[in-house]
Every structure is written in structure tokens, then in C-alpha cells.
mmCIF file of C-alpha atoms and ligand atoms in Angstrom:
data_model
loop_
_atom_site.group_PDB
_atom_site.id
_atom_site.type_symbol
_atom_site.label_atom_id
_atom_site.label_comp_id
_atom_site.label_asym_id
_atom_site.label_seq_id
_atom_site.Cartn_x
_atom_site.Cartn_y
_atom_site.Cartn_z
ATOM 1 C CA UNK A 1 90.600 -69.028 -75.030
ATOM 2 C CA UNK A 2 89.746 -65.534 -75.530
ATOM 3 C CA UNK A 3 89.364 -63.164 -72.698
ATOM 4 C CA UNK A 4 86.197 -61.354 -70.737
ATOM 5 C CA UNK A 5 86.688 -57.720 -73.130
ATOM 6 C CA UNK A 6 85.738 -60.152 -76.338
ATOM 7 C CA UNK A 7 82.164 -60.350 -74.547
ATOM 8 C CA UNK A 8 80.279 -57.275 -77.269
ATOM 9 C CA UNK A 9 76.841 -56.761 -77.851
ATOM 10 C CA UNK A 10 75.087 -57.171 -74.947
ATOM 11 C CA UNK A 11 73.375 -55.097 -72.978
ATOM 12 C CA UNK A 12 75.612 -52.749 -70.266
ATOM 13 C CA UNK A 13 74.772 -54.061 -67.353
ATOM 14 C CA UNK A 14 77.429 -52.212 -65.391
ATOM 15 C CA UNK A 15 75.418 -48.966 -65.916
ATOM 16 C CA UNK A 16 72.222 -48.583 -63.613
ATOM 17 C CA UNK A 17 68.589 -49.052 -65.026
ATOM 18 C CA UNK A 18 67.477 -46.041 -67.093
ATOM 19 C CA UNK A 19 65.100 -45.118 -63.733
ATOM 20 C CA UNK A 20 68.073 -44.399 -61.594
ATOM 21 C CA UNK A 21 70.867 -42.200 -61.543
ATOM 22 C CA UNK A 22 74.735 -43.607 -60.478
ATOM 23 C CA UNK A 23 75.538 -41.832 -57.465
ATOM 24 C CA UNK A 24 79.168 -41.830 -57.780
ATOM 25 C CA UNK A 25 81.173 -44.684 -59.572
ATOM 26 C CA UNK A 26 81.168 -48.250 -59.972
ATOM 27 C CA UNK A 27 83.639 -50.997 -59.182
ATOM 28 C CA UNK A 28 83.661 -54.597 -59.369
ATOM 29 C CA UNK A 29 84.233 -57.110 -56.861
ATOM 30 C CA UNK A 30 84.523 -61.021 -55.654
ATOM 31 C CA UNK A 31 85.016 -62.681 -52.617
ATOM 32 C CA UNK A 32 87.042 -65.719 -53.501
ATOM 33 C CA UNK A 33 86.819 -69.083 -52.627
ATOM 34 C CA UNK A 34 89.013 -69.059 -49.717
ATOM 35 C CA UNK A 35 87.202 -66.374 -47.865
ATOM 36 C CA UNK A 36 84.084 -67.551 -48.938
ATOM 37 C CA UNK A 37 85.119 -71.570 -47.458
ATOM 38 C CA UNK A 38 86.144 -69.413 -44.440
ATOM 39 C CA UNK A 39 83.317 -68.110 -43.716
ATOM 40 C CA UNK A 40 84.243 -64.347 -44.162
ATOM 41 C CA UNK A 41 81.471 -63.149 -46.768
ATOM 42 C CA UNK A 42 79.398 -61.642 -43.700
ATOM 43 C CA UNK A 43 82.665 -60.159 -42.485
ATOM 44 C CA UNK A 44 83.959 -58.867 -45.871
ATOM 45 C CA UNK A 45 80.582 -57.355 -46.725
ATOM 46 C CA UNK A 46 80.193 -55.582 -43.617
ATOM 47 C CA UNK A 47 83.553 -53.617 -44.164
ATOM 48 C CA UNK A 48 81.948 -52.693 -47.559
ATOM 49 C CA UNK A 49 79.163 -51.351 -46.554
ATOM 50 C CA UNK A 50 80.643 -49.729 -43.459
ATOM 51 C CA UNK A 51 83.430 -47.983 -46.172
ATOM 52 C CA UNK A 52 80.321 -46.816 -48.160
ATOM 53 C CA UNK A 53 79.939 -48.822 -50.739
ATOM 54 C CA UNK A 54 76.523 -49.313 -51.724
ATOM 55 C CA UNK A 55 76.172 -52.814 -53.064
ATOM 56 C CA UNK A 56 73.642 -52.506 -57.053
ATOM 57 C CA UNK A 57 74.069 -56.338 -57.804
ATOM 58 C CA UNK A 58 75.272 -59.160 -56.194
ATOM 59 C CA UNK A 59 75.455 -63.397 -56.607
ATOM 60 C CA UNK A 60 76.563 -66.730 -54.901
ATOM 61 C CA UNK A 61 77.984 -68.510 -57.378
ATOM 62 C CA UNK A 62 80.548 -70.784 -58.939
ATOM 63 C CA UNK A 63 83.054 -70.214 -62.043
ATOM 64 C CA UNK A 64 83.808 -73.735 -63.816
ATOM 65 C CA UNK A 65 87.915 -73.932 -64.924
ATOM 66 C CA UNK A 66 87.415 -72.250 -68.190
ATOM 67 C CA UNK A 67 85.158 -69.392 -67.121
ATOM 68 C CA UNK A 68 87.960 -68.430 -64.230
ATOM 69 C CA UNK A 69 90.709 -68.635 -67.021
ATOM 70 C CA UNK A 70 88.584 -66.511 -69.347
ATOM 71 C CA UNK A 71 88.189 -63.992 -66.202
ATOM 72 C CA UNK A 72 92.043 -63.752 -65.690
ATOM 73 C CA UNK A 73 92.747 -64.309 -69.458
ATOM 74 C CA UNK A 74 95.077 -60.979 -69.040
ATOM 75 C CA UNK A 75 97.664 -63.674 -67.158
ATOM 76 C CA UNK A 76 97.387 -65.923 -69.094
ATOM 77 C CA UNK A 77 101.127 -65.777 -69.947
ATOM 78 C CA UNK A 78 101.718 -65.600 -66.252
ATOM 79 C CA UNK A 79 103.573 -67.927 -63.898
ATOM 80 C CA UNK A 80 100.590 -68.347 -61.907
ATOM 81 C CA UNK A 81 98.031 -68.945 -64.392
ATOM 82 C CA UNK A 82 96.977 -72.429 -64.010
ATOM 83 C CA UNK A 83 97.355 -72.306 -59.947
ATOM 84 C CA UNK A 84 94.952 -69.672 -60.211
ATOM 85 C CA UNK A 85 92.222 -70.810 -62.687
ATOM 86 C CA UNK A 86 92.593 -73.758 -60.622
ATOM 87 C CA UNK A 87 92.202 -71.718 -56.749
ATOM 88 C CA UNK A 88 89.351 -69.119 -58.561
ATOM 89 C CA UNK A 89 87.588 -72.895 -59.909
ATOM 90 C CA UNK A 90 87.828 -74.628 -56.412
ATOM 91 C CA UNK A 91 84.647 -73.287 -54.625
ATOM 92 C CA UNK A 92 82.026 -71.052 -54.343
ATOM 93 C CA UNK A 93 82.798 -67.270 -54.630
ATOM 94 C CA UNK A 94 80.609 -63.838 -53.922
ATOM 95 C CA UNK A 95 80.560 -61.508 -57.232
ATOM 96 C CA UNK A 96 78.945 -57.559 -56.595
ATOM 97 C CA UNK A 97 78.529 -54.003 -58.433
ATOM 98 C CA UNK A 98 79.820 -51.504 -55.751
ATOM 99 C CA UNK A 99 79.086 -47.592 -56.289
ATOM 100 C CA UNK A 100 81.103 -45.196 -55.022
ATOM 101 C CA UNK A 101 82.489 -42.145 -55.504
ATOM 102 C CA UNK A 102 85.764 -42.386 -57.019
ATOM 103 C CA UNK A 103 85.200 -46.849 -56.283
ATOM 104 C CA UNK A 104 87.549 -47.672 -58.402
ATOM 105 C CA UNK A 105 90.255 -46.446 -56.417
ATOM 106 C CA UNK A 106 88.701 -46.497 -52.883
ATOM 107 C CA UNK A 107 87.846 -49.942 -53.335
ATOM 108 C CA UNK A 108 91.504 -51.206 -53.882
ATOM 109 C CA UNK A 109 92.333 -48.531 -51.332
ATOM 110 C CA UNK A 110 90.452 -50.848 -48.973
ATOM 111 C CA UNK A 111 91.277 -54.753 -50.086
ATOM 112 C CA UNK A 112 94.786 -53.656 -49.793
ATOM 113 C CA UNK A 113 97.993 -55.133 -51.675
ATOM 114 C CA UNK A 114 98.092 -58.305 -53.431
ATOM 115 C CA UNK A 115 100.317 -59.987 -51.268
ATOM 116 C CA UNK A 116 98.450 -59.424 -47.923
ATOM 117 C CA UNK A 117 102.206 -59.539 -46.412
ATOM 118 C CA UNK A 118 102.334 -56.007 -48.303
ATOM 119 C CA UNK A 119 98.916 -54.674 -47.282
ATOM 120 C CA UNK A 120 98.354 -51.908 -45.219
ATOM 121 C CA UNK A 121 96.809 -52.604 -41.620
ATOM 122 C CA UNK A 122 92.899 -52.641 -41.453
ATOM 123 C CA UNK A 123 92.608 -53.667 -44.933
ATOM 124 C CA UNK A 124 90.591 -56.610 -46.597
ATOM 125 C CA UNK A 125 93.139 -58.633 -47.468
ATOM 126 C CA UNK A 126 95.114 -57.979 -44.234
ATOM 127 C CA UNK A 127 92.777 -58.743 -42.230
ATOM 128 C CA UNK A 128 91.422 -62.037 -44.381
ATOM 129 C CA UNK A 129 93.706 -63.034 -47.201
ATOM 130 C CA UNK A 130 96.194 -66.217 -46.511
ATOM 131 C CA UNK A 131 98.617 -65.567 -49.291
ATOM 132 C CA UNK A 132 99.224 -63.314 -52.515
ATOM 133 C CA UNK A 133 96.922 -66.667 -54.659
ATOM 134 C CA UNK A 134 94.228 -66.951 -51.708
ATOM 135 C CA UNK A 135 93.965 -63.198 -51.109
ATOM 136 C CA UNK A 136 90.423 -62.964 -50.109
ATOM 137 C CA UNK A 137 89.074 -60.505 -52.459
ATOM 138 C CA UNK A 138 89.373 -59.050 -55.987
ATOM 139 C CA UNK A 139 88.985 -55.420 -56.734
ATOM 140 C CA UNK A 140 88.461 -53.961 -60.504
ATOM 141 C CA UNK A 141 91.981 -51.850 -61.353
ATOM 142 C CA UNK A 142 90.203 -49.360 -63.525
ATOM 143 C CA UNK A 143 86.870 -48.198 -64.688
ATOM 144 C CA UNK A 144 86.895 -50.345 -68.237
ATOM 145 C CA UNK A 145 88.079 -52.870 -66.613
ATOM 146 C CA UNK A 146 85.278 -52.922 -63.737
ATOM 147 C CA UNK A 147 82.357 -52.120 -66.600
ATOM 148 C CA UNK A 148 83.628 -55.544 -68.305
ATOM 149 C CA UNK A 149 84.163 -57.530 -65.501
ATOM 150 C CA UNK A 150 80.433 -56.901 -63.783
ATOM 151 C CA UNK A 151 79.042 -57.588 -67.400
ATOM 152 C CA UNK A 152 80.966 -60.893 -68.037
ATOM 153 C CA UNK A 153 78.497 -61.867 -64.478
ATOM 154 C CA UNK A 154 75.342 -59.692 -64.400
ATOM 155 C CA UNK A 155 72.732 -59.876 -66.975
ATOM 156 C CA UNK A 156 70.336 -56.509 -67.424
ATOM 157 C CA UNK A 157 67.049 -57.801 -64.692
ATOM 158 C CA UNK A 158 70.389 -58.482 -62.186
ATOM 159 C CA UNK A 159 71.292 -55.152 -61.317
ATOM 160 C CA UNK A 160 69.644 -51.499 -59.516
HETATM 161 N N1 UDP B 201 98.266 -63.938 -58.102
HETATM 162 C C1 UDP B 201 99.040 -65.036 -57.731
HETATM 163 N N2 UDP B 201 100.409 -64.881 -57.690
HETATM 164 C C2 UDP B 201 101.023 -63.706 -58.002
HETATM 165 C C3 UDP B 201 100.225 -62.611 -58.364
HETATM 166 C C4 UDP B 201 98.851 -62.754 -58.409
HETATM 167 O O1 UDP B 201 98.530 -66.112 -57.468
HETATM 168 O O2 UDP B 201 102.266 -63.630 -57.942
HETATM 169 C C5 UDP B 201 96.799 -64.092 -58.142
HETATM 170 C C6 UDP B 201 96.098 -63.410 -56.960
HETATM 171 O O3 UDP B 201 94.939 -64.182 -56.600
HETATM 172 C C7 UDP B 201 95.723 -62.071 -57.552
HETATM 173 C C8 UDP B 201 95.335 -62.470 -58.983
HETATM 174 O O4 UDP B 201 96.292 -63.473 -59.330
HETATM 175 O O5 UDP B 201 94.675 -61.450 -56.837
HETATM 176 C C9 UDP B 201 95.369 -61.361 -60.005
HETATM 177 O O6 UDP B 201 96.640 -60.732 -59.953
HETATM 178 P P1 UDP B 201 96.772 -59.150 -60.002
HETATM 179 O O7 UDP B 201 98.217 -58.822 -60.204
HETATM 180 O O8 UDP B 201 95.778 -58.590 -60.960
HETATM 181 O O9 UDP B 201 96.406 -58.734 -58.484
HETATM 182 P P2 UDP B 201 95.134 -57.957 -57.898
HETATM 183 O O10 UDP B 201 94.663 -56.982 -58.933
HETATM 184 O O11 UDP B 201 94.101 -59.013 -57.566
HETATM 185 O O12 UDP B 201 95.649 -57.273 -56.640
HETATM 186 MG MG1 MG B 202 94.191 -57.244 -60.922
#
């Protein structure tokens, strides 16, 4: 199974429409099954909005077992692996372009730690996450990372 970076050739749809300008950075995000089964999406993408994220593409969807094992092929080696294709697989899940200055950062600034035991007070994922699998949210950890992510979901009419 080869991973999400092995996706070449298409269009960038992580970079706006040639007849607007970024303002700032881009991250990418999910809300995850559990939050989304929770019924936390209008909660989750209020505190984005209110943090200043301005939201350039967003879907309701669902990944099937091998797309969420191609998303998180970087683990694949991991402990966790299976549980998670399995959790990321189990329901319906929120994916968005966020732009920001600096999102990148900010945005995992305000999801918080993995383990939501570990995350500072006020954040996403201590506020809504039930455990470091079903931890609400997922946050891009750097800009090449966030470009390939939003393009493994968006196509080039799904994004501002
Ligand atoms: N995860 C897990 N057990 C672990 C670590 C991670 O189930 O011990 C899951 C969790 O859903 C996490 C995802 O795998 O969000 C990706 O892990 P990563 O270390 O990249 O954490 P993140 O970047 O999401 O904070
Ligand atoms: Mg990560």
C-alpha cells in the first residue's frame, strides 16, 4: 500500500485559484469519526473560526479501510496501525483547507496534544477528544505535509 506523498501529477489543489491571493498559510484538517458521531462538528468548527481560521474547502465524507491506511501510511509500522485504519474507517468524518498565518503551527497550537490527557486546557482535543485513538481532530504537522494531505481529498473546482 503506498502512502498519500505517491499521489504526483495532479493539479495543487492546496494552493488557492489563480484569482486569489493566500492570505497567510494553509493547514489541513479532519474532524474524526468520534467527534463527528458526537455531534461536535458545529462545536469544533466554531472554535476554528473563532481562532481565525478561515475555512477555503471543506467535505462530509467517508474514507473506506484502505483509503484511511493510505492516509496514515507513515504508521504503518506502528503499534496502532490497524486500530486506527479501523477507528479513521468507522464513520463519517469532516475534511477542510484552513488559512492562517503561520496555520501550520497555530492550528496544532489549538487541537492540543495527542493524548487529550496531555493537552493543554481550552484546546480541541481537551475539550472533545476521548482518548489518544479517538482524539477528535487531526491537524497537518508541517507545511508539505498539509499541501499533500488537502490534495489526497480536494480536487481543483473544490477549493477558494
Ligand atoms: N494514535 C493512536 N495511538 C497512539 C498514537 C497515535 O491511536 O499511541 C492515533 C491518533 O488518532 C493520532 C493518530 O494516530 O491522532 C496519528 O498519530 P500522530 O502521532 O501523528 O498524532 P497527531 O499528529 O494526530 O497528534
Ligand atoms: Mg500526526
Amino acid at each position: 500500500m503506498g502512502g498519500i506523498g505517491q499521489l504526483k501529477g495532479k493539479i495543487d489543489t492546496f494552493a488557492p485559484p489563480k484569482n486569489r491571493k493566500m492570505k497567510g498559510n494553509r493547514t489541513f484538517t479532519m474532524i474524526k469519526p468520534d467527534a463527528v458521531a458526537d455531534n461536535n462538528i458545529g462545536n469544533i468548527l466554531a472554535m476554528i473560526n473563532n481562532a481565525g481560521f478561515r475555512i477555503v474547502a471543506m467535505k462530509y465524507t467517508r474514507l473506506s479501510q484502505d483509503l484511511a491506511g493510505k492516509f496514515y501510511a507513515v504508521h504503518k509500522e506502528r503499534p496502532f496501525f490497524g486500530e486506527l485504519r479501523d477507528y479513521m474507517s468507522s464513520g463519517p468524518i469532516v475534511a477542510a483547507v484552513l488559512e492562517k498565518d503561520n496555520a501550520v503551527e497555530e492550528f496544532r497550537t489549538l487541537i492540543g496534544a495527542t493524548n487529550p490527557a496531555d493537552a493543554a486546557e481550552g484546546t480541541i482535543r481537551k475539550l472533545y477528544a476521548k482518548s489518544i485513538g479517538e482524539n477528535a481532530v487531526h491537524g497537518s504537522d508541517s507545511d508539505e505535509n498539509a499541501a499533500i494531505e488537502a490534495n489526497f481529498f480536494f480536487s481543483e473546482f473544490e477549493r477558494f
